[in-house]
């Protein structure tokens, strides 16, 4: 039996609502205006839906410097969420979410769940700190009714492996 078959599909898993603020700490970003930006290697996350939310690479430093955090656009491309496994700075048009359960794959799962709710937000109804704190999200639960972080991790790892196989298959076909 393959590893994948042991994992319940999403539609068969039990889900429950949770307040986002109970899962992550939510902080505001801080703008680095164009005239202040120093070219460098530190990703500066802005409110774009492209390039994992990275608008610039800078050599500036401020209090928003964080790694293993999720950015959520509150302006611009409102509602898009991205996981940053690397140190990055966060602009004011984003919110920095610091997961209380530190795991790359669980954080990637959270970004998907958050982004799925982007349709209810817009320019006139921004995804600001207050709304994010009171945002409910559905997450898979274990038999105790707690968030099933292990399931989320396995689900995302399997997805990553599937994508890697697609890439390998593509190059294999090119070679043959």
mmCIF file of C-alpha atoms in Angstrom:
data_model
loop_
_atom_site.group_PDB
_atom_site.id
_atom_site.type_symbol
_atom_site.label_atom_id
_atom_site.label_comp_id
_atom_site.label_asym_id
_atom_site.label_seq_id
_atom_site.Cartn_x
_atom_site.Cartn_y
_atom_site.Cartn_z
ATOM 1 C CA UNK A 1 0.000 0.000 0.000
ATOM 2 C CA UNK A 2 1.418 3.384 -0.957
ATOM 3 C CA UNK A 3 1.986 6.164 1.556
ATOM 4 C CA UNK A 4 -0.510 8.351 -0.270
ATOM 5 C CA UNK A 5 -3.411 5.907 0.198
ATOM 6 C CA UNK A 6 -3.025 6.066 3.984
ATOM 7 C CA UNK A 7 -3.900 9.761 3.964
ATOM 8 C CA UNK A 8 -7.600 10.629 3.851
ATOM 9 C CA UNK A 9 -8.598 12.909 0.975
ATOM 10 C CA UNK A 10 -9.551 16.456 1.977
ATOM 11 C CA UNK A 11 -13.260 15.880 1.414
ATOM 12 C CA UNK A 12 -13.319 12.900 3.801
ATOM 13 C CA UNK A 13 -11.389 14.648 6.559
ATOM 14 C CA UNK A 14 -13.326 16.322 9.384
ATOM 15 C CA UNK A 15 -12.906 20.121 9.537
ATOM 16 C CA UNK A 16 -13.616 22.766 12.168
ATOM 17 C CA UNK A 17 -13.554 26.569 12.405
ATOM 18 C CA UNK A 18 -10.689 28.314 14.220
ATOM 19 C CA UNK A 19 -9.906 31.977 14.840
ATOM 20 C CA UNK A 20 -6.837 32.920 12.822
ATOM 21 C CA UNK A 21 -5.398 34.818 15.805
ATOM 22 C CA UNK A 22 -5.345 31.558 17.803
ATOM 23 C CA UNK A 23 -3.060 29.960 15.210
ATOM 24 C CA UNK A 24 -0.744 32.854 14.308
ATOM 25 C CA UNK A 25 0.528 36.116 15.758
ATOM 26 C CA UNK A 26 -0.470 38.984 13.456
ATOM 27 C CA UNK A 27 1.753 42.039 12.999
ATOM 28 C CA UNK A 28 1.693 45.063 10.704
ATOM 29 C CA UNK A 29 4.374 45.632 8.129
ATOM 30 C CA UNK A 30 6.412 48.834 7.769
ATOM 31 C CA UNK A 31 6.948 50.703 4.529
ATOM 32 C CA UNK A 32 10.373 51.300 3.073
ATOM 33 C CA UNK A 33 9.713 54.102 0.628
ATOM 34 C CA UNK A 34 11.466 54.124 -2.734
ATOM 35 C CA UNK A 35 13.780 56.992 -1.755
ATOM 36 C CA UNK A 36 14.847 54.994 1.363
ATOM 37 C CA UNK A 37 15.440 51.637 -0.350
ATOM 38 C CA UNK A 38 18.995 50.423 -0.645
ATOM 39 C CA UNK A 39 19.502 47.688 -3.252
ATOM 40 C CA UNK A 40 20.503 44.413 -1.649
ATOM 41 C CA UNK A 41 19.618 40.753 -1.076
ATOM 42 C CA UNK A 42 16.852 40.876 1.542
ATOM 43 C CA UNK A 43 13.384 40.202 0.111
ATOM 44 C CA UNK A 44 10.955 43.068 0.755
ATOM 45 C CA UNK A 45 7.399 41.737 0.667
ATOM 46 C CA UNK A 46 4.792 44.070 -0.806
ATOM 47 C CA UNK A 47 1.130 43.709 -1.806
ATOM 48 C CA UNK A 48 1.752 41.961 -5.119
ATOM 49 C CA UNK A 49 0.298 38.596 -6.118
ATOM 50 C CA UNK A 50 3.468 37.827 -8.112
ATOM 51 C CA UNK A 51 6.877 36.458 -7.086
ATOM 52 C CA UNK A 52 5.712 35.129 -3.700
ATOM 53 C CA UNK A 53 4.770 38.702 -2.781
ATOM 54 C CA UNK A 54 8.330 39.999 -3.144
ATOM 55 C CA UNK A 55 8.420 43.480 -4.652
ATOM 56 C CA UNK A 56 12.085 44.349 -4.155
ATOM 57 C CA UNK A 57 15.389 43.141 -2.767
ATOM 58 C CA UNK A 58 16.871 45.603 -0.309
ATOM 59 C CA UNK A 59 19.708 46.053 2.130
ATOM 60 C CA UNK A 60 17.521 47.919 4.646
ATOM 61 C CA UNK A 61 16.678 46.525 8.080
ATOM 62 C CA UNK A 62 13.679 47.257 10.297
ATOM 63 C CA UNK A 63 11.543 45.601 12.988
ATOM 64 C CA UNK A 64 9.608 43.502 10.466
ATOM 65 C CA UNK A 65 12.575 41.255 9.622
ATOM 66 C CA UNK A 66 11.310 37.701 10.094
ATOM 67 C CA UNK A 67 11.726 34.213 8.676
ATOM 68 C CA UNK A 68 9.269 31.313 8.606
ATOM 69 C CA UNK A 69 6.366 33.758 8.402
ATOM 70 C CA UNK A 70 3.299 34.184 6.225
ATOM 71 C CA UNK A 71 2.495 37.437 4.447
ATOM 72 C CA UNK A 72 -1.087 38.438 3.674
ATOM 73 C CA UNK A 73 -1.845 41.321 1.336
ATOM 74 C CA UNK A 74 -4.198 43.847 2.907
ATOM 75 C CA UNK A 75 -4.018 46.204 -0.059
ATOM 76 C CA UNK A 76 -3.183 45.841 -3.743
ATOM 77 C CA UNK A 77 -3.748 42.146 -4.483
ATOM 78 C CA UNK A 78 -5.879 41.800 -1.356
ATOM 79 C CA UNK A 79 -6.053 38.421 0.339
ATOM 80 C CA UNK A 80 -3.121 36.668 -1.279
ATOM 81 C CA UNK A 81 -1.005 34.811 1.262
ATOM 82 C CA UNK A 82 2.562 33.539 0.862
ATOM 83 C CA UNK A 83 4.937 31.575 3.073
ATOM 84 C CA UNK A 84 8.479 32.901 3.521
ATOM 85 C CA UNK A 85 10.939 30.293 4.786
ATOM 86 C CA UNK A 86 13.714 32.900 4.527
ATOM 87 C CA UNK A 87 14.348 36.216 6.276
ATOM 88 C CA UNK A 88 12.271 38.967 4.713
ATOM 89 C CA UNK A 89 10.964 42.459 5.429
ATOM 90 C CA UNK A 90 7.250 43.230 5.213
ATOM 91 C CA UNK A 91 5.692 46.410 3.816
ATOM 92 C CA UNK A 92 2.701 48.158 5.402
ATOM 93 C CA UNK A 93 0.332 46.865 2.721
ATOM 94 C CA UNK A 94 0.937 43.365 4.071
ATOM 95 C CA UNK A 95 0.389 41.687 7.394
ATOM 96 C CA UNK A 96 2.994 39.356 8.825
ATOM 97 C CA UNK A 97 1.582 36.183 10.345
ATOM 98 C CA UNK A 98 3.929 34.241 12.598
ATOM 99 C CA UNK A 99 2.659 30.670 12.986
ATOM 100 C CA UNK A 100 2.490 29.391 16.555
ATOM 101 C CA UNK A 101 3.088 25.872 15.209
ATOM 102 C CA UNK A 102 6.381 26.116 13.355
ATOM 103 C CA UNK A 103 6.333 23.829 10.326
ATOM 104 C CA UNK A 104 6.910 24.762 6.696
ATOM 105 C CA UNK A 105 4.240 22.435 5.311
ATOM 106 C CA UNK A 106 1.557 23.389 7.818
ATOM 107 C CA UNK A 107 2.308 27.032 7.041
ATOM 108 C CA UNK A 108 1.957 26.352 3.315
ATOM 109 C CA UNK A 109 -1.410 24.703 4.008
ATOM 110 C CA UNK A 110 -2.480 27.803 5.972
ATOM 111 C CA UNK A 111 -1.534 30.114 3.085
ATOM 112 C CA UNK A 112 -3.819 28.139 0.793
ATOM 113 C CA UNK A 113 -6.724 28.271 3.241
ATOM 114 C CA UNK A 114 -6.255 32.019 3.794
ATOM 115 C CA UNK A 115 -5.954 32.792 0.069
ATOM 116 C CA UNK A 116 -9.182 30.854 -0.620
ATOM 117 C CA UNK A 117 -11.031 33.573 1.348
ATOM 118 C CA UNK A 118 -9.635 36.500 -0.649
ATOM 119 C CA UNK A 119 -12.871 36.990 -2.615
ATOM 120 C CA UNK A 120 -14.646 38.560 0.367
ATOM 121 C CA UNK A 121 -12.020 41.293 0.662
ATOM 122 C CA UNK A 122 -11.229 44.213 -1.609
ATOM 123 C CA UNK A 123 -10.129 47.851 -1.721
ATOM 124 C CA UNK A 124 -13.144 48.982 0.322
ATOM 125 C CA UNK A 125 -12.989 46.023 2.699
ATOM 126 C CA UNK A 126 -9.314 45.488 3.433
ATOM 127 C CA UNK A 127 -7.792 42.476 5.108
ATOM 128 C CA UNK A 128 -6.295 44.516 7.950
ATOM 129 C CA UNK A 129 -5.025 43.414 11.352
ATOM 130 C CA UNK A 130 -8.400 43.680 13.109
ATOM 131 C CA UNK A 131 -10.241 41.688 10.459
ATOM 132 C CA UNK A 132 -7.495 39.075 10.297
ATOM 133 C CA UNK A 133 -7.665 38.558 14.061
ATOM 134 C CA UNK A 134 -11.400 37.895 13.827
ATOM 135 C CA UNK A 135 -11.097 35.831 10.645
ATOM 136 C CA UNK A 136 -12.311 32.256 11.001
ATOM 137 C CA UNK A 137 -10.723 29.558 8.892
ATOM 138 C CA UNK A 138 -11.633 25.921 8.426
ATOM 139 C CA UNK A 139 -8.872 23.434 9.203
ATOM 140 C CA UNK A 140 -8.726 19.641 9.368
ATOM 141 C CA UNK A 141 -8.966 18.204 12.873
ATOM 142 C CA UNK A 142 -7.773 15.052 14.594
ATOM 143 C CA UNK A 143 -9.859 12.664 16.713
ATOM 144 C CA UNK A 144 -9.496 15.013 19.716
ATOM 145 C CA UNK A 145 -10.969 17.955 17.797
ATOM 146 C CA UNK A 146 -7.635 19.787 17.611
ATOM 147 C CA UNK A 147 -5.992 21.103 14.456
ATOM 148 C CA UNK A 148 -4.405 18.152 12.674
ATOM 149 C CA UNK A 149 -1.012 19.678 11.906
ATOM 150 C CA UNK A 150 0.412 16.223 11.079
ATOM 151 C CA UNK A 151 -2.259 15.730 8.399
ATOM 152 C CA UNK A 152 -1.642 19.193 6.938
ATOM 153 C CA UNK A 153 2.104 18.494 6.799
ATOM 154 C CA UNK A 154 1.672 15.113 5.077
ATOM 155 C CA UNK A 155 -0.879 16.504 2.640
ATOM 156 C CA UNK A 156 1.444 19.292 1.504
ATOM 157 C CA UNK A 157 4.500 16.989 1.360
ATOM 158 C CA UNK A 158 2.636 14.588 -0.928
ATOM 159 C CA UNK A 159 1.611 17.506 -3.141
ATOM 160 C CA UNK A 160 5.215 18.649 -3.350
ATOM 161 C CA UNK A 161 6.403 15.165 -4.298
ATOM 162 C CA UNK A 162 3.745 14.928 -7.018
ATOM 163 C CA UNK A 163 4.951 18.219 -8.499
ATOM 164 C CA UNK A 164 8.560 17.020 -8.415
ATOM 165 C CA UNK A 165 7.556 13.861 -10.285
ATOM 166 C CA UNK A 166 5.824 15.973 -12.938
ATOM 167 C CA UNK A 167 9.047 17.923 -13.460
ATOM 168 C CA UNK A 168 11.148 14.751 -13.611
ATOM 169 C CA UNK A 169 8.686 13.200 -16.056
ATOM 170 C CA UNK A 170 8.853 16.301 -18.254
ATOM 171 C CA UNK A 171 12.659 16.164 -18.442
ATOM 172 C CA UNK A 172 12.656 12.407 -18.909
ATOM 173 C CA UNK A 173 10.381 12.832 -21.962
ATOM 174 C CA UNK A 174 12.679 15.533 -23.348
ATOM 175 C CA UNK A 175 15.670 13.204 -23.089
ATOM 176 C CA UNK A 176 13.917 10.245 -24.742
#
